[in-house]
mmCIF file of C-alpha atoms and ligand atoms in Angstrom:
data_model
loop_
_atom_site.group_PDB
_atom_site.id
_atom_site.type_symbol
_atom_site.label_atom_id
_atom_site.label_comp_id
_atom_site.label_asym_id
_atom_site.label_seq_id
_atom_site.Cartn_x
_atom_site.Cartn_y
_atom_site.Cartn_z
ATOM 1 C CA UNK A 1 69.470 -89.841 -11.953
ATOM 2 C CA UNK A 2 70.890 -91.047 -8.944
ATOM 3 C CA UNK A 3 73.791 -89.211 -7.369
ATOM 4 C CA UNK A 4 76.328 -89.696 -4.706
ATOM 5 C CA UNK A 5 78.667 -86.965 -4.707
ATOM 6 C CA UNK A 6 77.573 -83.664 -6.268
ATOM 7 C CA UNK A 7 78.167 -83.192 -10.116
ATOM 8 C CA UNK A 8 79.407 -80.326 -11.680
ATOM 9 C CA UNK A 9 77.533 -79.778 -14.996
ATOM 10 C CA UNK A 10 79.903 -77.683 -16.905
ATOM 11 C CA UNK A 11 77.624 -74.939 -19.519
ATOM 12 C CA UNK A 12 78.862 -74.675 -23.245
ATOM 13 C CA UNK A 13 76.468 -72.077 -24.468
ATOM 14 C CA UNK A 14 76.429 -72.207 -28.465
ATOM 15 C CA UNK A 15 74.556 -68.949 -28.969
ATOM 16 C CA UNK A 16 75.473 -65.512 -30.489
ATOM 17 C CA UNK A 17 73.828 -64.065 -28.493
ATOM 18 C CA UNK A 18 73.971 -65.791 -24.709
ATOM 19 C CA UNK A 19 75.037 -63.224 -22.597
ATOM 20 C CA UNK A 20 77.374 -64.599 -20.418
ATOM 21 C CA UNK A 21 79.821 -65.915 -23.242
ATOM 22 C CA UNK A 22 79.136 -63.014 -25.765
ATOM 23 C CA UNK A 23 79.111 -66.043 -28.332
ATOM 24 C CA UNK A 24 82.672 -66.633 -27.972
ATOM 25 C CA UNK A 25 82.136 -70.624 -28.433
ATOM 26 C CA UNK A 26 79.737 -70.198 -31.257
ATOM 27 C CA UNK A 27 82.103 -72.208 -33.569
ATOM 28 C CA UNK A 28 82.407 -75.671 -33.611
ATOM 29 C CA UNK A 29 86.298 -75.986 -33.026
ATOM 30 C CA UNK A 30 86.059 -73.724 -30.090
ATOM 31 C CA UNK A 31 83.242 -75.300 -28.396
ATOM 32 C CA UNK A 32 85.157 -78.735 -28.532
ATOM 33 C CA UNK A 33 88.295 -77.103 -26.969
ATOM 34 C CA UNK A 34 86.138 -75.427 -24.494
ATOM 35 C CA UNK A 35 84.334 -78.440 -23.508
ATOM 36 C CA UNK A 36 87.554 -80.753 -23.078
ATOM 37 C CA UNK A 37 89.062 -77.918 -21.039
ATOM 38 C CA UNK A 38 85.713 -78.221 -18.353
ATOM 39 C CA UNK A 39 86.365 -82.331 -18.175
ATOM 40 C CA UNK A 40 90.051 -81.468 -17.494
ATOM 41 C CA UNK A 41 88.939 -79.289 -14.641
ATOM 42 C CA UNK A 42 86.477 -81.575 -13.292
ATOM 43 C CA UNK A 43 83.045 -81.296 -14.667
ATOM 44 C CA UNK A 44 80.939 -84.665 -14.691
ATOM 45 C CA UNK A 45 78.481 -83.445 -17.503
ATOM 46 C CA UNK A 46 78.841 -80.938 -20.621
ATOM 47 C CA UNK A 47 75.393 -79.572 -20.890
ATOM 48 C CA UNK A 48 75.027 -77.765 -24.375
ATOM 49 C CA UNK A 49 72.312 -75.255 -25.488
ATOM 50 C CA UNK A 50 72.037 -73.731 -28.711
ATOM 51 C CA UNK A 51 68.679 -71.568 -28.028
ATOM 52 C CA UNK A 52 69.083 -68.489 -25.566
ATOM 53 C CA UNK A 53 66.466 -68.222 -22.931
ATOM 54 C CA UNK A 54 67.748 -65.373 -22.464
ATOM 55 C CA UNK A 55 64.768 -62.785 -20.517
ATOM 56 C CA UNK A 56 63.051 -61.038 -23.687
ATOM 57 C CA UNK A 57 65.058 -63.136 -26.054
ATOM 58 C CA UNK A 58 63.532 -63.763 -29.605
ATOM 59 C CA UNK A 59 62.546 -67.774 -29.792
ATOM 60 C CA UNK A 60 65.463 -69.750 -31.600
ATOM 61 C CA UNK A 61 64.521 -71.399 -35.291
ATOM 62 C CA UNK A 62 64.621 -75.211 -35.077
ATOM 63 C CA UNK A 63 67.218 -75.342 -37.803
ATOM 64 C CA UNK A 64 69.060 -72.639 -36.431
ATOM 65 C CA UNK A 65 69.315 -74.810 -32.939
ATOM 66 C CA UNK A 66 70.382 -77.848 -34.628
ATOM 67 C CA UNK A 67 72.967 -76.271 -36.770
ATOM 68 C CA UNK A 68 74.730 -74.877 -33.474
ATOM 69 C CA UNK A 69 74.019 -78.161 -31.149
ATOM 70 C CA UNK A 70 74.730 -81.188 -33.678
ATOM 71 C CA UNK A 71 78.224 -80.894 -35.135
ATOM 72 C CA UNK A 72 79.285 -79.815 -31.335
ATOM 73 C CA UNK A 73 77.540 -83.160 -29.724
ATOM 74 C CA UNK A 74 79.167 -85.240 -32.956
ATOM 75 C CA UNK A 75 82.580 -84.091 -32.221
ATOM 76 C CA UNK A 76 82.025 -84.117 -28.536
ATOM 77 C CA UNK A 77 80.725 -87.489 -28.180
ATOM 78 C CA UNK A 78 83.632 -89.340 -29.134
ATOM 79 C CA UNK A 79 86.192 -87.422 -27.398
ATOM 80 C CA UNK A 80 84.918 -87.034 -23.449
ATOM 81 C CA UNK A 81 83.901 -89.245 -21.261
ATOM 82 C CA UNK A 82 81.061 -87.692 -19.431
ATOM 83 C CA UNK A 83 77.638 -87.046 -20.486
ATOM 84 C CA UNK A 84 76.503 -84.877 -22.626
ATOM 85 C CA UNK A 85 73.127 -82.774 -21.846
ATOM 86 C CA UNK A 86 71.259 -81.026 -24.419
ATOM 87 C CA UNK A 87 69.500 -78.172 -23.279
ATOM 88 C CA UNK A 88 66.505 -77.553 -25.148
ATOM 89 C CA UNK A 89 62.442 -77.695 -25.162
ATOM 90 C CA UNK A 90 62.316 -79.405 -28.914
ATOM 91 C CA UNK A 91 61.410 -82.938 -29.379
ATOM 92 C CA UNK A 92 62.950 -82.523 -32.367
ATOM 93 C CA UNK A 93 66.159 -81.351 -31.340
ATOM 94 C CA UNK A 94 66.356 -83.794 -28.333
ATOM 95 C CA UNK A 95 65.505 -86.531 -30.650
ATOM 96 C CA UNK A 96 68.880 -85.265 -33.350
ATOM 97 C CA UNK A 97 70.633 -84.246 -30.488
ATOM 98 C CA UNK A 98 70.351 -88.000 -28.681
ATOM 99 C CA UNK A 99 71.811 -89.715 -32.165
ATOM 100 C CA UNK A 100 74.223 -87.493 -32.366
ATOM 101 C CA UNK A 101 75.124 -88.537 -28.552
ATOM 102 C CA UNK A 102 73.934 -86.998 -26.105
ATOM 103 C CA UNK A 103 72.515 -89.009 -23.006
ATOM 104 C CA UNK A 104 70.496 -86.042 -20.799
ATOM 105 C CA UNK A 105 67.834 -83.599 -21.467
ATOM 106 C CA UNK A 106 67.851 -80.647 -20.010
ATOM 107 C CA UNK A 107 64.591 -78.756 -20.333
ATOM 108 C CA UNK A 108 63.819 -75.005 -18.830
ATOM 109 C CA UNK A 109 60.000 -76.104 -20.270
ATOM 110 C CA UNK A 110 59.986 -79.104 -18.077
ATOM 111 C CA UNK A 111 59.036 -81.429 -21.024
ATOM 112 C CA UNK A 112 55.588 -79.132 -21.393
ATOM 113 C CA UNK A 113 56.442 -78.441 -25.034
ATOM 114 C CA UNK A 114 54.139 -80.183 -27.608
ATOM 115 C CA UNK A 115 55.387 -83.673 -27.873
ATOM 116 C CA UNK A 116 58.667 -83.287 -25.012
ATOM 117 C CA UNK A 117 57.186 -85.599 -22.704
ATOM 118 C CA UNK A 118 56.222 -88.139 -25.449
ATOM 119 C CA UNK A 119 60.049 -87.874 -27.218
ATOM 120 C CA UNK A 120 61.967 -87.979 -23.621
ATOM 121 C CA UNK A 121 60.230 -91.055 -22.690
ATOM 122 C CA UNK A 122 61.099 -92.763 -26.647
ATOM 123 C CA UNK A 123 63.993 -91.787 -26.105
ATOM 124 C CA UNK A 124 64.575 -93.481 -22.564
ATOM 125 C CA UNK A 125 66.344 -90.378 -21.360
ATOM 126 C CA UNK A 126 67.736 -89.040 -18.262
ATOM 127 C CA UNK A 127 65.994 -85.728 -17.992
ATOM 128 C CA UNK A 128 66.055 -82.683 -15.941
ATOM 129 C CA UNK A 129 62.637 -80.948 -15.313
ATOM 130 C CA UNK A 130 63.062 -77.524 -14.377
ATOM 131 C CA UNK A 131 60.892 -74.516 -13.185
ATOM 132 C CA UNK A 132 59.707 -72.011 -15.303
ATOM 133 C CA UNK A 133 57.045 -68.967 -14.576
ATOM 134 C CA UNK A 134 55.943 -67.582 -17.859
ATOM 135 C CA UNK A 135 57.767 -67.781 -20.948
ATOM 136 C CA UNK A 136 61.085 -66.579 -20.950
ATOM 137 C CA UNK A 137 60.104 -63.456 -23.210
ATOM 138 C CA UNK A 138 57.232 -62.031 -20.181
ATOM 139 C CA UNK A 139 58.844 -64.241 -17.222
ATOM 140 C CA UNK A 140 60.596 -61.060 -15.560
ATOM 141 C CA UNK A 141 57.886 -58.944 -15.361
ATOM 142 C CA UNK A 142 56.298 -58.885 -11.813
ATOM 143 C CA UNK A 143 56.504 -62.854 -10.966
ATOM 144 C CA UNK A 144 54.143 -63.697 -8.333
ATOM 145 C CA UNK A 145 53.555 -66.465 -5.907
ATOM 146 C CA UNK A 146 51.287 -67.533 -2.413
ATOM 147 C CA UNK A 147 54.926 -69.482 -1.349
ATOM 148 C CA UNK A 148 57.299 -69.924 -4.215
ATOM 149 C CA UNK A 149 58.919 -73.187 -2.342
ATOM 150 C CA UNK A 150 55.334 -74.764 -1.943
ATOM 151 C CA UNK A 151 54.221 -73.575 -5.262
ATOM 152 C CA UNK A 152 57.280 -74.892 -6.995
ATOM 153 C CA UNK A 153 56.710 -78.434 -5.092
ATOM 154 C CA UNK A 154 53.161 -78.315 -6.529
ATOM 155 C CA UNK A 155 54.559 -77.992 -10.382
ATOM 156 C CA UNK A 156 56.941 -80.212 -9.198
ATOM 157 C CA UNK A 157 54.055 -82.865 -8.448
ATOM 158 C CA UNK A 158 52.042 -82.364 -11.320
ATOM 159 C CA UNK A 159 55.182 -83.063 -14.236
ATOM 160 C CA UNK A 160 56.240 -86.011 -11.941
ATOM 161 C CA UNK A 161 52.690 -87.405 -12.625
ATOM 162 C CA UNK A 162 52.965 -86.398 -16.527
ATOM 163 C CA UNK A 163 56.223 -88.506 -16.500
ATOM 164 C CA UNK A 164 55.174 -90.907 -14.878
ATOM 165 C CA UNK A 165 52.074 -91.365 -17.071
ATOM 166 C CA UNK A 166 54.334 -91.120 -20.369
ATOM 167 C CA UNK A 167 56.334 -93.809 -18.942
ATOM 168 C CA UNK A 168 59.605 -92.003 -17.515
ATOM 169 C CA UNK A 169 61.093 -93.818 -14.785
ATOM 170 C CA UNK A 170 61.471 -91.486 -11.186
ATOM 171 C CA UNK A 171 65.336 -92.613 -11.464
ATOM 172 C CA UNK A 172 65.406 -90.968 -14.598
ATOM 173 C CA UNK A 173 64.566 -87.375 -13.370
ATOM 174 C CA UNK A 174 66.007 -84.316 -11.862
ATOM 175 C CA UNK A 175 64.271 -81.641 -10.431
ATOM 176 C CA UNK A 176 65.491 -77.647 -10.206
ATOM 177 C CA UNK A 177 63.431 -74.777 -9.814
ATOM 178 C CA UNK A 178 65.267 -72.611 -12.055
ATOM 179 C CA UNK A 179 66.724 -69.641 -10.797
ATOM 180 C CA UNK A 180 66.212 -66.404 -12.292
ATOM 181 C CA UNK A 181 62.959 -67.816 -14.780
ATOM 182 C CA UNK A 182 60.154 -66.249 -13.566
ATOM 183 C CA UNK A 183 61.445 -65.241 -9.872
ATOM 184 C CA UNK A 184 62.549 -61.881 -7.817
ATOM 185 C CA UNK A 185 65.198 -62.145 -5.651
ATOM 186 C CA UNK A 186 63.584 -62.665 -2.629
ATOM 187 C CA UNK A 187 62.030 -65.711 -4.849
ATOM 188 C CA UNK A 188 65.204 -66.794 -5.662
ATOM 189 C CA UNK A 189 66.963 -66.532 -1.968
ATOM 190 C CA UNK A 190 63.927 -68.452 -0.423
ATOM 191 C CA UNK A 191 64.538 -71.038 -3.256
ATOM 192 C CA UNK A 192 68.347 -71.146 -2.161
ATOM 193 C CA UNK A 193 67.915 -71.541 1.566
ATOM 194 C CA UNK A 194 64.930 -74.195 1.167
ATOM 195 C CA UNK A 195 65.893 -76.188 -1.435
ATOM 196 C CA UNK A 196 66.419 -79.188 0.544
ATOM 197 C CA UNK A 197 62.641 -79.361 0.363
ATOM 198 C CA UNK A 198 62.389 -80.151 -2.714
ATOM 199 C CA UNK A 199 64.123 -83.849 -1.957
ATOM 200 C CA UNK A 200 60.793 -84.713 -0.825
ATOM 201 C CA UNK A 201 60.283 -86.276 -4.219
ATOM 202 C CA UNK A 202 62.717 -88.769 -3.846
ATOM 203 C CA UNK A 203 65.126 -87.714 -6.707
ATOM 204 C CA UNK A 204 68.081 -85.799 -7.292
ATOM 205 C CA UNK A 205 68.152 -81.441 -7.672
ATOM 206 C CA UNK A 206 69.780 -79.548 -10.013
ATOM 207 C CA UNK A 207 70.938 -75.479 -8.973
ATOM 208 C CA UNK A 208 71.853 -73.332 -12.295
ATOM 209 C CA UNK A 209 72.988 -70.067 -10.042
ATOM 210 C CA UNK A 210 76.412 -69.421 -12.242
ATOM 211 C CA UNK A 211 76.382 -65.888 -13.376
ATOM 212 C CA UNK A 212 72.994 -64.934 -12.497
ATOM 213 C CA UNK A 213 71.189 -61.541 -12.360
ATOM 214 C CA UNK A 214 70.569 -62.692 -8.364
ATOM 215 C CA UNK A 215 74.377 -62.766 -8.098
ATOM 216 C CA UNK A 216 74.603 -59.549 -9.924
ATOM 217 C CA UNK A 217 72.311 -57.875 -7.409
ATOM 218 C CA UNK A 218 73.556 -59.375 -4.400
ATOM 219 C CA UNK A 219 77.029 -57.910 -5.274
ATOM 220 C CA UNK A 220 75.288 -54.047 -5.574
ATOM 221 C CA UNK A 221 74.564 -54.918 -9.168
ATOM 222 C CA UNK A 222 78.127 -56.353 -10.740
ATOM 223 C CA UNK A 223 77.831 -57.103 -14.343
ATOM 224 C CA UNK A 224 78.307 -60.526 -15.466
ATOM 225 C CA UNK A 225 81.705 -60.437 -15.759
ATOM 226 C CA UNK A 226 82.404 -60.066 -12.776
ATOM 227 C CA UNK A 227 79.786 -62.672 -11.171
ATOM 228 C CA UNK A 228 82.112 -65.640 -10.541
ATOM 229 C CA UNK A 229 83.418 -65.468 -6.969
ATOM 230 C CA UNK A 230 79.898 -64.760 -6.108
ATOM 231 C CA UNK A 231 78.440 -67.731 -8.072
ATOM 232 C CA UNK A 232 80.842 -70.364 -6.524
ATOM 233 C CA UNK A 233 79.601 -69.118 -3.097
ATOM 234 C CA UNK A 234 75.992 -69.855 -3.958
ATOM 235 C CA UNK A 235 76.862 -73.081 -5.545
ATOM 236 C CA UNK A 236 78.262 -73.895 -1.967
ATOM 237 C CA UNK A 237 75.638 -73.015 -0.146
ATOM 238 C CA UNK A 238 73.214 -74.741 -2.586
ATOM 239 C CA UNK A 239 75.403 -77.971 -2.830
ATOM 240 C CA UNK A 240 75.740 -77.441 1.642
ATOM 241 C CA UNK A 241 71.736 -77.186 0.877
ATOM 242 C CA UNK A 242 71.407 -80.596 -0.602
ATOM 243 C CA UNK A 243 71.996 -79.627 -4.221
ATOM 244 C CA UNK A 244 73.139 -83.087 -6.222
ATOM 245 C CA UNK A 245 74.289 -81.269 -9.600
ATOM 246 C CA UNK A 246 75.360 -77.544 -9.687
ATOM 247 C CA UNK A 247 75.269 -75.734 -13.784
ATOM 248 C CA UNK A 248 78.068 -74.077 -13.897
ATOM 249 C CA UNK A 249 79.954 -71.936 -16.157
ATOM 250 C CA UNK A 250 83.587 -71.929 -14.258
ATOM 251 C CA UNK A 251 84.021 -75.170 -13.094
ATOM 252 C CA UNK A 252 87.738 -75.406 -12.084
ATOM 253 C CA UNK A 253 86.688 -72.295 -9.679
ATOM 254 C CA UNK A 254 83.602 -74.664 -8.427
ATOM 255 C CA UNK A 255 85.440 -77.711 -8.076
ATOM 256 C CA UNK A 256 88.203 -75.922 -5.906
ATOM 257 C CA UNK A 257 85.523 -74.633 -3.439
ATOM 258 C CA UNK A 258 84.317 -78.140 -3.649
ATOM 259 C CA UNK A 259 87.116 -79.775 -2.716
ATOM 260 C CA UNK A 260 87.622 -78.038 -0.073
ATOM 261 C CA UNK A 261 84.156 -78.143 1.048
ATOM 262 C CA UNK A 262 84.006 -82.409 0.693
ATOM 263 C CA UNK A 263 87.229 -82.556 2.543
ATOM 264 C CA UNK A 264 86.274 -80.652 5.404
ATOM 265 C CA UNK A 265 83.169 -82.499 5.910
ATOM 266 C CA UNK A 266 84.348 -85.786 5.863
ATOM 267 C CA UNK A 267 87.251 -84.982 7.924
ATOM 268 C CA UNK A 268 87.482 -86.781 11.514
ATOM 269 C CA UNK A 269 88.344 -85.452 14.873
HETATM 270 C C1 7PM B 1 70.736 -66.197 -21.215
HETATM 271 C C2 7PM B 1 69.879 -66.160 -20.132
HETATM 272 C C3 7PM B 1 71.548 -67.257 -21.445
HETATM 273 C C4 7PM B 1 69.805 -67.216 -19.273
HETATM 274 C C5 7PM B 1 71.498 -68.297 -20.568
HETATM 275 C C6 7PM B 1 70.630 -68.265 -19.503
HETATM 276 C C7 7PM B 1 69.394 -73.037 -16.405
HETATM 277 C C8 7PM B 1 69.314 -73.960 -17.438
HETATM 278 C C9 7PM B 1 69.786 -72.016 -18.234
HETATM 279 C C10 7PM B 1 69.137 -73.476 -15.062
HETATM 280 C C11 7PM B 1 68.787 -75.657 -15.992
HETATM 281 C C12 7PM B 1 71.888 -69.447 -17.835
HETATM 282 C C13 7PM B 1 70.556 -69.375 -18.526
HETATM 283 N N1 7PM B 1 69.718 -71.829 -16.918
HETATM 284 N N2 7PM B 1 69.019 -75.256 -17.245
HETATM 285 N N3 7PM B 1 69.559 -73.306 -18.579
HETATM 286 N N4 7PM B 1 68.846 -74.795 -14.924
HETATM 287 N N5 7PM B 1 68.484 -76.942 -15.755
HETATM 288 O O1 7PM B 1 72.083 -68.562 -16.959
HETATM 289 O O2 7PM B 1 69.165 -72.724 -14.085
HETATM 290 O O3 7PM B 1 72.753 -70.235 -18.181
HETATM 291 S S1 7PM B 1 70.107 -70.830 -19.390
#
């Protein structure tokens, strides 16, 4: 995707169990609501994910994912007028999720799943590839790198070169190296304060910090309720850092800090 200011992607989680919401959208109506509510406040994409990745989190069924992503794009669809992304690793459910209206695929699995790559490309999608040690079930447990920057670039490299071989355009992707799958925190600081590296590639970067386990620690371990002041800092310093979209769950909280940020860069003496 190409990018000229940065994007707030606004998260409607449609799980029981995603811990950050406590399942409070998991109906239809209130999902809609919600997700009008994060346009109003300025978000430039609803990204929607119906299977918890949750660390240690049972896998989602497929039927179970469609029944909590579909009727929410449907409705959705129609009524805003950004895009919607559709966060999942299932051709299947990008494929049901794309007729239903949805223009973005957001992938933790970076299109690795069995038949992603083929279905994103069908599908002519935007897509954003992000990092993932491990699965999210073991991906806590003692991640290791040699550099996690230059090892990220190196995944990075190698699903470029899968897309590209499948047929998905570079202006089509988005890179992130996904905070919090499969990294410490010193992982996921050295992520934060390089991550203008990873422009090397040519396309835009995606930073999901919003709520975080990093955020919790930094803070002397808050819970996640109390994570938001701290997450709009890091989405400064990662949009300062050359971040193009920042995944956010309080967006009129990110926008502010935003708009104050934009105007005092562009200001002249
Ligand atoms: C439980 C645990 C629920 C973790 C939700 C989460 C990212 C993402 C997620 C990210 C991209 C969360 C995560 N995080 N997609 N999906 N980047 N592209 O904290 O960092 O929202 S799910």
């Amino acid at each position: 995707m190409v990018v000229s200011q940065p994007i707030i992607m606004g998260v409607l989680n449609i799980t029981p169990d995603s811990f950050s919401d406590g399942g409070l959208f998991f109906d239809s109506k209130s999902a809609i609501t919600q997700a009008e509510l994060m346009v109003k406040e300025g978000a430039g994409i609803i990204d929607i994910g119906g299977e918890s990745t949750r660390p240690g989190a049972p896998e989602v069924s497929v039927e179970d994912e469609l029944n909590r992503v579909i009727p929410v794009i449907e409705a959705l669809s129609g009524n805003i007028d950004v895009p919607i992304s559709i966060d999942t690793s299932k051709p299947i459910v990008m494929e049901k999720a794309f007729n239903a209206g949805a223009s973005i695929i957001n992938d933790v699995n970076a299109l690795r799943s069995e038949g992603a790559l083929q279905m994103a490309a069908s599908l002519q999608a935007d897509v954003c590839l992000m990092h993932m040690q491990g699965s999210p079930r073991t991906m806590q447990t003692n991640p290791t790198y040699d550099n996690v920057v230059s090892d990220i670039k190196a995944f990075f490299e190698q699903r470029l070169e899968a897309c590209k071989s499948a047929g998905i355009k570079l202006n089509a992707i988005t890179l992130d190296p996904g905070f919090g799958f499969g990294k410490n925190l010193g992982h996921n600081i050295a992520l934060l304060k390089n991550l203008s590296e990873f422009h090397e590639f040519g396309v835009s970067i995606l930073a999901g910090l919003s709520r975080k386990s990093m955020i919790g620690s930094l803070l002397g371990d808050k819970d996640v309720d109390s994570r938001m002041i701290g997450s709009v800092t890091a989405a400064l310093i990662a949009v300062e850092n050359g971040a193009d979209i920042i995944r956010v769950h309080d967006v009129a909280e990110t926008k502010d800090a935003l708009t104050v940020w934009q105007q005092i860069k562009n200001f002249r003496e």
